[in-house]
Each structure stands twice: as C-alpha cells, then as structure tokens.
Amino acid sequence: MHLHAIPAFVDNYLWTLVDGERAVVVDPGDAAPVQAFLEHEGLRLEAILVTHHHPDHVGGISALLERWPVPVYGPQAELPRIPQLTQTLADGDTVEVLNTQFSVIAVPGHTLGHIAYHAVARGFLLCGDTLFSAGCGRLFEGTPEQMHASLQRLAALPDDTLVYCTHEYTLSNLAFAAAVEPHNGDIQAHLQHVRALRDAGRPSLPTTLRLERTINPFLRAGVPQIRAAADEKAGTALGSEAEVFGVLRRWKDGFRAA
C-alpha cells in the first residue's frame, strides 16, 4: 500500500490509499482532484473514510458517489451532518479496507464526533484535524479537556507511527512552537528542514509521533518550560495539564508570527 497526498483548496491534503489498481480516499472535501488522480493513475475507488463533518472534508463525497457507488465510513456521532455515510463507526470499532485493518479512536475536540483511524499493523494514523505537525486543531465544538485527552490518546501510540494530517500547517505551527519554547533546538532544526521541503514543493507530512513529542507544544503540556510559558501568558500559576493546554490553544488562536 502507498499513501498519496492530493492537494486541494489552499492547504488540504486528501490522502489516498493505493493498493494495485484499488484506492480509498480520506476526507474528500473536493471531488475534482480525486477524480483526476484516479483517472490519471488508472485506479478504481473502493471506499471513502471520513474523520469529521466539516465541508472541506466531506464536500466531495456526493459527486464521487455518482461515479463510484462505494461504502462511506465515518463517525456515528456525526451521521446527521454526513448523510452519505453507509457505515457508522464509534470508538473501539474496526474497519478493513484494502486488506488493512484500522482501529477507530474517538478524538473529540475539533468536533465532538471526530474520529481517527489507526492502521496498527502498518504503523500509520489518519487523524483528520485533531493532531497536526507541531500543532492541533481548533476547538470548534469541544473543550480543552476533551482535546487534551484526545491528543494524549494519540500520543500514546508507538513512537514510529506515521501521522497523516489533513492540512499543511507545519511552518505556521512551528513558528508558534518556537515562540512558546524559544530554546528548543529540535524545533529550530525541524523548522529549517520543513522550509527546505516547502521550498522544493514537497509536503511536510507525514510526521512521526517520536518527532511530535519533541516539537509539538500541545503534546508537551507537562514539560516545565511549556508550563512556565503558559503561566506567564495566563498571568497566573496554572493547575492541570489540561489548563496549560487550554492557554496554549487560546494563545495559538490569536498568534501571528513576526
């Protein structure tokens, strides 16, 4: 199996799993680039995986189904907002596509019903808008406590897990990470690496959980330097890691790189 990043909109990646002549697309917010890729590569679509209901993740489903009447898997909790789902999934469920079994992980925060797909045997994670490289999704529906818990579940997966996020946000996320932890050499080194990738027109993804534990402030709320930065931003000594996370998320919402 191979995973291909189909660019869409300004910064979306529509990850497409390919095995021989068969393909599965994840979060197809736009049908046109998916159709073009399938036709160019001589592939047939076999299924669609959905992580959450936002339009840039589901907007192309109906058009794809007109050409390819395939199963559509997605979060049970968001069925009212994704009526094209043919099989709903909840935390702990498994689904098999392209001879690959995925474990479903509920990761509320960005949306309340958001799910992620973990290919345990193949060592990769499709996490939608929950975890980004050096960042995480905005809290459109959930609470800081929910998102922090969701990220901790993902962070507990094996170090070498490949993380396939759905947006190219890495440079802006690293700018924020560097503002929070200005003396973190891993952040500075990865920032240079990602700049080179983007200058060459290459994606910064996938990332790995091993790397994210060193550069992603949202996975590092328990690190003293992160807590100190959040305390200073809040103007008070914070309590739980979830409180630290909440301050970081609000800080990032209004952050503009210099």
PDB file of C-alpha atoms in Angstrom:
ATOM      1  CA  MET A   1       0.000   0.000   0.000  1.00  0.00           C
ATOM      2  CA  HIS A   2       1.063   3.563  -0.731  1.00  0.00           C
ATOM      3  CA  LEU A   3      -0.415   6.842   0.511  1.00  0.00           C
ATOM      4  CA  HIS A   4      -0.628   9.795  -1.853  1.00  0.00           C
ATOM      5  CA  ALA A   5      -1.275  13.425  -0.892  1.00  0.00           C
ATOM      6  CA  ILE A   6      -3.767  15.005  -3.301  1.00  0.00           C
ATOM      7  CA  PRO A   7      -3.620  18.798  -2.785  1.00  0.00           C
ATOM      8  CA  ALA A   8      -6.966  20.595  -2.502  1.00  0.00           C
ATOM      9  CA  PHE A   9      -8.165  24.104  -1.683  1.00  0.00           C
ATOM     10  CA  VAL A  10      -5.370  26.205  -0.146  1.00  0.00           C
ATOM     11  CA  ASP A  11      -3.697  23.749   2.225  1.00  0.00           C
ATOM     12  CA  ASN A  12      -5.705  20.497   2.411  1.00  0.00           C
ATOM     13  CA  TYR A  13      -4.299  17.061   1.670  1.00  0.00           C
ATOM     14  CA  LEU A  14      -6.789  14.425   0.530  1.00  0.00           C
ATOM     15  CA  TRP A  15      -4.847  11.325   1.495  1.00  0.00           C
ATOM     16  CA  THR A  16      -5.462   8.450  -0.879  1.00  0.00           C
ATOM     17  CA  LEU A  17      -4.514   4.872  -0.058  1.00  0.00           C
ATOM     18  CA  VAL A  18      -3.494   2.874  -3.131  1.00  0.00           C
ATOM     19  CA  ASP A  19      -3.035  -0.880  -3.450  1.00  0.00           C
ATOM     20  CA  GLY A  20      -2.531  -2.048  -7.016  1.00  0.00           C
ATOM     21  CA  GLU A  21      -5.456  -0.661  -9.001  1.00  0.00           C
ATOM     22  CA  ARG A  22      -7.611  -0.041  -5.930  1.00  0.00           C
ATOM     23  CA  ALA A  23      -7.895   3.184  -3.955  1.00  0.00           C
ATOM     24  CA  VAL A  24      -9.511   4.558  -0.811  1.00  0.00           C
ATOM     25  CA  VAL A  25      -9.753   8.300  -0.252  1.00  0.00           C
ATOM     26  CA  VAL A  26      -9.808  10.031   3.136  1.00  0.00           C
ATOM     27  CA  ASP A  27     -11.885  13.163   3.788  1.00  0.00           C
ATOM     28  CA  PRO A  28     -12.579  14.125   0.161  1.00  0.00           C
ATOM     29  CA  GLY A  29     -13.586  17.753   0.527  1.00  0.00           C
ATOM     30  CA  ASP A  30     -13.357  18.232  -3.243  1.00  0.00           C
ATOM     31  CA  ALA A  31     -14.230  15.544  -5.799  1.00  0.00           C
ATOM     32  CA  ALA A  32     -12.433  17.051  -8.807  1.00  0.00           C
ATOM     33  CA  PRO A  33      -8.799  16.467  -7.793  1.00  0.00           C
ATOM     34  CA  VAL A  34      -9.677  12.965  -6.562  1.00  0.00           C
ATOM     35  CA  GLN A  35     -11.359  12.081  -9.859  1.00  0.00           C
ATOM     36  CA  ALA A  36      -8.403  13.469 -11.784  1.00  0.00           C
ATOM     37  CA  PHE A  37      -5.934  11.435  -9.718  1.00  0.00           C
ATOM     38  CA  LEU A  38      -7.939   8.215 -10.084  1.00  0.00           C
ATOM     39  CA  GLU A  39      -8.241   8.648 -13.833  1.00  0.00           C
ATOM     40  CA  HIS A  40      -4.594   9.576 -14.309  1.00  0.00           C
ATOM     41  CA  GLU A  41      -3.403   6.579 -12.298  1.00  0.00           C
ATOM     42  CA  GLY A  42      -5.967   4.135 -13.682  1.00  0.00           C
ATOM     43  CA  LEU A  43      -7.443   3.420 -10.254  1.00  0.00           C
ATOM     44  CA  ARG A  44     -10.896   2.421  -9.093  1.00  0.00           C
ATOM     45  CA  LEU A  45     -12.281   3.852  -5.867  1.00  0.00           C
ATOM     46  CA  GLU A  46     -13.293   1.192  -3.339  1.00  0.00           C
ATOM     47  CA  ALA A  47     -14.243   3.181  -0.233  1.00  0.00           C
ATOM     48  CA  ILE A  48     -14.255   6.571   1.454  1.00  0.00           C
ATOM     49  CA  LEU A  49     -13.084   7.200   5.024  1.00  0.00           C
ATOM     50  CA  VAL A  50     -14.310  10.294   6.876  1.00  0.00           C
ATOM     51  CA  THR A  51     -12.981  11.755  10.128  1.00  0.00           C
ATOM     52  CA  HIS A  52     -15.461  14.597  10.730  1.00  0.00           C
ATOM     53  CA  HIS A  53     -18.196  16.702   9.179  1.00  0.00           C
ATOM     54  CA  HIS A  54     -16.512  19.948   8.120  1.00  0.00           C
ATOM     55  CA  PRO A  55     -17.181  20.900   4.472  1.00  0.00           C
ATOM     56  CA  ASP A  56     -13.531  20.757   3.400  1.00  0.00           C
ATOM     57  CA  HIS A  57     -13.557  17.102   4.460  1.00  0.00           C
ATOM     58  CA  VAL A  58     -16.921  15.924   3.117  1.00  0.00           C
ATOM     59  CA  GLY A  59     -17.836  18.331   0.317  1.00  0.00           C
ATOM     60  CA  GLY A  60     -16.807  15.992  -2.496  1.00  0.00           C
ATOM     61  CA  ILE A  61     -18.480  12.810  -1.274  1.00  0.00           C
ATOM     62  CA  SER A  62     -21.748  13.123  -3.180  1.00  0.00           C
ATOM     63  CA  ALA A  63     -20.023  13.809  -6.503  1.00  0.00           C
ATOM     64  CA  LEU A  64     -17.669  10.868  -6.010  1.00  0.00           C
ATOM     65  CA  LEU A  65     -20.590   8.565  -5.222  1.00  0.00           C
ATOM     66  CA  GLU A  66     -22.237   9.476  -8.528  1.00  0.00           C
ATOM     67  CA  ARG A  67     -19.259   7.893 -10.295  1.00  0.00           C
ATOM     68  CA  TRP A  68     -18.247   5.355  -7.654  1.00  0.00           C
ATOM     69  CA  PRO A  69     -21.086   3.884  -5.515  1.00  0.00           C
ATOM     70  CA  VAL A  70     -18.775   2.770  -2.725  1.00  0.00           C
ATOM     71  CA  PRO A  71     -19.085   2.359   1.062  1.00  0.00           C
ATOM     72  CA  VAL A  72     -18.587   5.533   3.084  1.00  0.00           C
ATOM     73  CA  TYR A  73     -17.256   5.053   6.626  1.00  0.00           C
ATOM     74  CA  GLY A  74     -17.410   7.779   9.235  1.00  0.00           C
ATOM     75  CA  PRO A  75     -18.295   8.874  12.759  1.00  0.00           C
ATOM     76  CA  GLN A  76     -21.595   7.609  14.115  1.00  0.00           C
ATOM     77  CA  ALA A  77     -21.964  10.744  16.237  1.00  0.00           C
ATOM     78  CA  GLU A  78     -21.933  12.927  13.115  1.00  0.00           C
ATOM     79  CA  LEU A  79     -24.319  10.918  10.917  1.00  0.00           C
ATOM     80  CA  PRO A  80     -26.923  13.731  10.927  1.00  0.00           C
ATOM     81  CA  ARG A  81     -24.286  16.025   9.383  1.00  0.00           C
ATOM     82  CA  ILE A  82     -22.806  13.440   6.985  1.00  0.00           C
ATOM     83  CA  PRO A  83     -25.885  11.746   5.483  1.00  0.00           C
ATOM     84  CA  GLN A  84     -23.811   9.910   2.855  1.00  0.00           C
ATOM     85  CA  LEU A  85     -22.348   7.559   5.484  1.00  0.00           C
ATOM     86  CA  THR A  86     -23.176   3.911   4.801  1.00  0.00           C
ATOM     87  CA  GLN A  87     -21.311   2.501   7.813  1.00  0.00           C
ATOM     88  CA  THR A  88     -21.005   4.432  11.043  1.00  0.00           C
ATOM     89  CA  LEU A  89     -18.101   3.967  13.426  1.00  0.00           C
ATOM     90  CA  ALA A  90     -17.505   4.624  17.108  1.00  0.00           C
ATOM     91  CA  ASP A  91     -14.579   4.372  19.488  1.00  0.00           C
ATOM     92  CA  GLY A  92     -13.097   0.875  19.551  1.00  0.00           C
ATOM     93  CA  ASP A  93     -14.641  -0.254  16.265  1.00  0.00           C
ATOM     94  CA  THR A  94     -12.525  -1.725  13.496  1.00  0.00           C
ATOM     95  CA  VAL A  95     -12.863  -1.367   9.750  1.00  0.00           C
ATOM     96  CA  GLU A  96     -10.972  -3.144   6.980  1.00  0.00           C
ATOM     97  CA  VAL A  97     -10.231  -1.616   3.584  1.00  0.00           C
ATOM     98  CA  LEU A  98      -7.562  -2.631   1.058  1.00  0.00           C
ATOM     99  CA  ASN A  99      -6.645  -5.608   3.243  1.00  0.00           C
ATOM    100  CA  THR A 100      -5.740  -3.219   6.046  1.00  0.00           C
ATOM    101  CA  GLN A 101      -7.469  -3.171   9.405  1.00  0.00           C
ATOM    102  CA  PHE A 102      -7.985   0.171  11.124  1.00  0.00           C
ATOM    103  CA  SER A 103      -8.821   0.729  14.763  1.00  0.00           C
ATOM    104  CA  VAL A 104     -11.187   3.645  15.321  1.00  0.00           C
ATOM    105  CA  ILE A 105     -10.231   6.165  18.008  1.00  0.00           C
ATOM    106  CA  ALA A 106     -12.706   8.789  19.195  1.00  0.00           C
ATOM    107  CA  VAL A 107     -10.904  12.134  19.395  1.00  0.00           C
ATOM    108  CA  PRO A 108     -13.459  14.824  20.334  1.00  0.00           C
ATOM    109  CA  GLY A 109     -12.297  18.416  20.457  1.00  0.00           C
ATOM    110  CA  HIS A 110     -12.129  19.889  16.967  1.00  0.00           C
ATOM    111  CA  THR A 111     -15.645  18.500  16.540  1.00  0.00           C
ATOM    112  CA  LEU A 112     -17.487  16.426  19.108  1.00  0.00           C
ATOM    113  CA  GLY A 113     -17.756  13.336  16.910  1.00  0.00           C
ATOM    114  CA  HIS A 114     -14.282  13.429  15.335  1.00  0.00           C
ATOM    115  CA  ILE A 115     -12.607  10.039  14.868  1.00  0.00           C
ATOM    116  CA  ALA A 116      -9.141   8.895  13.802  1.00  0.00           C
ATOM    117  CA  TYR A 117      -8.120   5.702  12.002  1.00  0.00           C
ATOM    118  CA  HIS A 118      -5.082   3.775  13.248  1.00  0.00           C
ATOM    119  CA  ALA A 119      -3.613   1.119  10.948  1.00  0.00           C
ATOM    120  CA  VAL A 120      -1.994  -0.832  13.763  1.00  0.00           C
ATOM    121  CA  ALA A 121      -0.137  -3.437  11.706  1.00  0.00           C
ATOM    122  CA  ARG A 122       1.063  -0.927   9.117  1.00  0.00           C
ATOM    123  CA  GLY A 123       2.005   1.743  11.653  1.00  0.00           C
ATOM    124  CA  PHE A 124       0.187   4.831  10.436  1.00  0.00           C
ATOM    125  CA  LEU A 125      -2.523   7.174  11.671  1.00  0.00           C
ATOM    126  CA  LEU A 126      -5.160   9.147   9.754  1.00  0.00           C
ATOM    127  CA  CYS A 127      -6.045  11.847  12.262  1.00  0.00           C
ATOM    128  CA  GLY A 128      -8.033  14.452  10.323  1.00  0.00           C
ATOM    129  CA  ASP A 129      -7.879  17.834  12.060  1.00  0.00           C
ATOM    130  CA  THR A 130      -7.069  16.623  15.574  1.00  0.00           C
ATOM    131  CA  LEU A 131      -3.276  16.417  15.511  1.00  0.00           C
ATOM    132  CA  PHE A 132      -1.108  18.483  13.172  1.00  0.00           C
ATOM    133  CA  SER A 133       2.637  18.554  12.915  1.00  0.00           C
ATOM    134  CA  ALA A 134       3.714  20.911  15.725  1.00  0.00           C
ATOM    135  CA  GLY A 135       0.062  21.775  16.355  1.00  0.00           C
ATOM    136  CA  CYS A 136      -3.524  20.652  16.822  1.00  0.00           C
ATOM    137  CA  GLY A 137      -6.979  21.565  15.567  1.00  0.00           C
ATOM    138  CA  ARG A 138      -9.015  24.500  16.799  1.00  0.00           C
ATOM    139  CA  LEU A 139     -11.728  23.819  19.364  1.00  0.00           C
ATOM    140  CA  PHE A 140     -14.823  24.485  17.283  1.00  0.00           C
ATOM    141  CA  GLU A 141     -17.082  22.234  19.369  1.00  0.00           C
ATOM    142  CA  GLY A 142     -15.168  20.553  22.173  1.00  0.00           C
ATOM    143  CA  THR A 143     -13.468  21.684  25.357  1.00  0.00           C
ATOM    144  CA  PRO A 144      -9.757  21.961  26.172  1.00  0.00           C
ATOM    145  CA  GLU A 145     -10.154  18.973  28.476  1.00  0.00           C
ATOM    146  CA  GLN A 146     -11.618  16.865  25.651  1.00  0.00           C
ATOM    147  CA  MET A 147      -8.960  17.861  23.134  1.00  0.00           C
ATOM    148  CA  HIS A 148      -6.120  17.362  25.579  1.00  0.00           C
ATOM    149  CA  ALA A 149      -7.415  13.874  26.380  1.00  0.00           C
ATOM    150  CA  SER A 150      -7.776  13.093  22.669  1.00  0.00           C
ATOM    151  CA  LEU A 151      -4.218  14.176  21.936  1.00  0.00           C
ATOM    152  CA  GLN A 152      -2.903  12.145  24.836  1.00  0.00           C
ATOM    153  CA  ARG A 153      -4.572   9.052  23.374  1.00  0.00           C
ATOM    154  CA  LEU A 154      -2.833   9.644  20.063  1.00  0.00           C
ATOM    155  CA  ALA A 155       0.477  10.456  21.735  1.00  0.00           C
ATOM    156  CA  ALA A 156       0.357   7.057  23.468  1.00  0.00           C
ATOM    157  CA  LEU A 157       0.657   5.232  20.129  1.00  0.00           C
ATOM    158  CA  PRO A 158       4.074   3.803  19.158  1.00  0.00           C
ATOM    159  CA  ASP A 159       6.948   6.224  18.519  1.00  0.00           C
ATOM    160  CA  ASP A 160       7.363   5.285  14.862  1.00  0.00           C
ATOM    161  CA  THR A 161       3.687   5.795  13.977  1.00  0.00           C
ATOM    162  CA  LEU A 162       3.440   7.837  10.781  1.00  0.00           C
ATOM    163  CA  VAL A 163       0.941  10.673  11.228  1.00  0.00           C
ATOM    164  CA  TYR A 164      -1.034  11.781   8.174  1.00  0.00           C
ATOM    165  CA  CYS A 165      -2.654  15.133   8.985  1.00  0.00           C
ATOM    166  CA  THR A 166      -5.020  16.832   6.566  1.00  0.00           C
ATOM    167  CA  HIS A 167      -3.563  20.359   6.387  1.00  0.00           C
ATOM    168  CA  GLU A 168      -0.186  21.846   5.508  1.00  0.00           C
ATOM    169  CA  TYR A 169       0.095  23.979   8.626  1.00  0.00           C
ATOM    170  CA  THR A 170       3.569  22.909   9.720  1.00  0.00           C
ATOM    171  CA  LEU A 171       5.501  26.133   9.137  1.00  0.00           C
ATOM    172  CA  SER A 172       2.998  28.327  10.979  1.00  0.00           C
ATOM    173  CA  ASN A 173       2.722  25.752  13.764  1.00  0.00           C
ATOM    174  CA  LEU A 174       6.494  25.653  14.178  1.00  0.00           C
ATOM    175  CA  ALA A 175       6.590  29.446  14.399  1.00  0.00           C
ATOM    176  CA  PHE A 176       4.202  29.238  17.334  1.00  0.00           C
ATOM    177  CA  ALA A 177       6.106  26.335  18.900  1.00  0.00           C
ATOM    178  CA  ALA A 178       9.285  28.401  18.720  1.00  0.00           C
ATOM    179  CA  ALA A 179       7.536  31.307  20.451  1.00  0.00           C
ATOM    180  CA  VAL A 180       6.471  29.001  23.276  1.00  0.00           C
ATOM    181  CA  GLU A 181       9.836  27.207  23.533  1.00  0.00           C
ATOM    182  CA  PRO A 182      12.465  29.524  22.012  1.00  0.00           C
ATOM    183  CA  HIS A 183      15.389  27.417  23.249  1.00  0.00           C
ATOM    184  CA  ASN A 184      14.159  24.094  21.857  1.00  0.00           C
ATOM    185  CA  GLY A 185      16.781  23.056  19.312  1.00  0.00           C
ATOM    186  CA  ASP A 186      14.573  20.319  17.863  1.00  0.00           C
ATOM    187  CA  ILE A 187      12.003  22.934  16.850  1.00  0.00           C
ATOM    188  CA  GLN A 188      14.624  25.109  15.180  1.00  0.00           C
ATOM    189  CA  ALA A 189      16.151  22.161  13.315  1.00  0.00           C
ATOM    190  CA  HIS A 190      12.795  20.937  12.076  1.00  0.00           C
ATOM    191  CA  LEU A 191      11.804  24.443  11.024  1.00  0.00           C
ATOM    192  CA  GLN A 192      14.808  24.567   8.695  1.00  0.00           C
ATOM    193  CA  HIS A 193      14.009  21.109   7.360  1.00  0.00           C
ATOM    194  CA  VAL A 194      10.393  21.983   6.632  1.00  0.00           C
ATOM    195  CA  ARG A 195      11.342  25.246   4.939  1.00  0.00           C
ATOM    196  CA  ALA A 196      13.560  23.256   2.580  1.00  0.00           C
ATOM    197  CA  LEU A 197      10.766  20.782   1.862  1.00  0.00           C
ATOM    198  CA  ARG A 198       8.232  23.501   1.144  1.00  0.00           C
ATOM    199  CA  ASP A 199      10.688  25.476  -0.999  1.00  0.00           C
ATOM    200  CA  ALA A 200      11.062  22.295  -3.062  1.00  0.00           C
ATOM    201  CA  GLY A 201       7.287  21.975  -3.369  1.00  0.00           C
ATOM    202  CA  ARG A 202       7.144  18.883  -1.164  1.00  0.00           C
ATOM    203  CA  PRO A 203       4.719  18.185   1.710  1.00  0.00           C
ATOM    204  CA  SER A 204       5.995  18.400   5.258  1.00  0.00           C
ATOM    205  CA  LEU A 205       3.966  15.281   6.043  1.00  0.00           C
ATOM    206  CA  PRO A 206       3.750  12.614   7.247  1.00  0.00           C
ATOM    207  CA  THR A 207       5.327  13.269  10.595  1.00  0.00           C
ATOM    208  CA  THR A 208       6.017  10.770  13.373  1.00  0.00           C
ATOM    209  CA  LEU A 209       4.877  10.676  16.964  1.00  0.00           C
ATOM    210  CA  ARG A 210       8.512  10.467  18.070  1.00  0.00           C
ATOM    211  CA  LEU A 211       9.176  13.817  16.404  1.00  0.00           C
ATOM    212  CA  GLU A 212       5.922  15.382  17.608  1.00  0.00           C
ATOM    213  CA  ARG A 213       6.762  14.623  21.221  1.00  0.00           C
ATOM    214  CA  THR A 214       9.846  16.824  20.839  1.00  0.00           C
ATOM    215  CA  ILE A 215       8.396  19.759  18.840  1.00  0.00           C
ATOM    216  CA  ASN A 216       4.647  19.928  19.452  1.00  0.00           C
ATOM    217  CA  PRO A 217       3.723  22.143  22.427  1.00  0.00           C
ATOM    218  CA  PHE A 218       0.226  20.660  22.548  1.00  0.00           C
ATOM    219  CA  LEU A 219       1.705  17.256  23.381  1.00  0.00           C
ATOM    220  CA  ARG A 220       4.110  18.777  25.916  1.00  0.00           C
ATOM    221  CA  ALA A 221       1.846  20.485  28.431  1.00  0.00           C
ATOM    222  CA  GLY A 222       3.654  18.699  31.259  1.00  0.00           C
ATOM    223  CA  VAL A 223       7.112  19.979  30.291  1.00  0.00           C
ATOM    224  CA  PRO A 224       8.305  22.646  32.775  1.00  0.00           C
ATOM    225  CA  GLN A 225       9.329  25.116  30.052  1.00  0.00           C
ATOM    226  CA  ILE A 226       5.920  24.828  28.395  1.00  0.00           C
ATOM    227  CA  ARG A 227       4.097  25.240  31.691  1.00  0.00           C
ATOM    228  CA  ALA A 228       6.199  28.298  32.548  1.00  0.00           C
ATOM    229  CA  ALA A 229       5.377  29.913  29.211  1.00  0.00           C
ATOM    230  CA  ALA A 230       1.668  29.193  29.674  1.00  0.00           C
ATOM    231  CA  ASP A 231       1.736  30.502  33.261  1.00  0.00           C
ATOM    232  CA  GLU A 232       3.317  33.729  32.032  1.00  0.00           C
ATOM    233  CA  LYS A 233       0.767  34.072  29.248  1.00  0.00           C
ATOM    234  CA  ALA A 234      -2.120  33.450  31.665  1.00  0.00           C
ATOM    235  CA  GLY A 235      -0.674  35.687  34.359  1.00  0.00           C
ATOM    236  CA  THR A 236      -1.190  33.002  36.985  1.00  0.00           C
ATOM    237  CA  ALA A 237       0.082  29.592  38.057  1.00  0.00           C
ATOM    238  CA  LEU A 238      -1.975  27.014  36.191  1.00  0.00           C
ATOM    239  CA  GLY A 239      -3.102  23.715  37.648  1.00  0.00           C
ATOM    240  CA  SER A 240      -3.704  20.714  35.407  1.00  0.00           C
ATOM    241  CA  GLU A 241      -2.065  19.922  32.083  1.00  0.00           C
ATOM    242  CA  ALA A 242      -5.487  20.455  30.505  1.00  0.00           C
ATOM    243  CA  GLU A 243      -5.433  24.048  31.805  1.00  0.00           C
ATOM    244  CA  VAL A 244      -1.978  24.531  30.319  1.00  0.00           C
ATOM    245  CA  PHE A 245      -3.247  23.097  27.044  1.00  0.00           C
ATOM    246  CA  GLY A 246      -6.226  25.466  27.092  1.00  0.00           C
ATOM    247  CA  VAL A 247      -3.985  28.510  27.484  1.00  0.00           C
ATOM    248  CA  LEU A 248      -1.744  27.283  24.662  1.00  0.00           C
ATOM    249  CA  ARG A 249      -4.721  26.760  22.367  1.00  0.00           C
ATOM    250  CA  ARG A 250      -6.133  30.236  23.037  1.00  0.00           C
ATOM    251  CA  TRP A 251      -2.660  31.715  22.575  1.00  0.00           C
ATOM    252  CA  LYS A 252      -2.306  29.964  19.242  1.00  0.00           C
ATOM    253  CA  ASP A 253      -5.769  31.157  18.110  1.00  0.00           C
ATOM    254  CA  GLY A 254      -4.563  34.753  18.237  1.00  0.00           C
ATOM    255  CA  PHE A 255      -0.921  34.151  17.316  1.00  0.00           C
ATOM    256  CA  ARG A 256       0.662  35.908  14.362  1.00  0.00           C
ATOM    257  CA  ALA A 257       4.258  35.132  13.502  1.00  0.00           C
ATOM    258  CA  ALA A 258       6.612  38.120  13.440  1.00  0.00           C
TER     259      ALA A 258
END
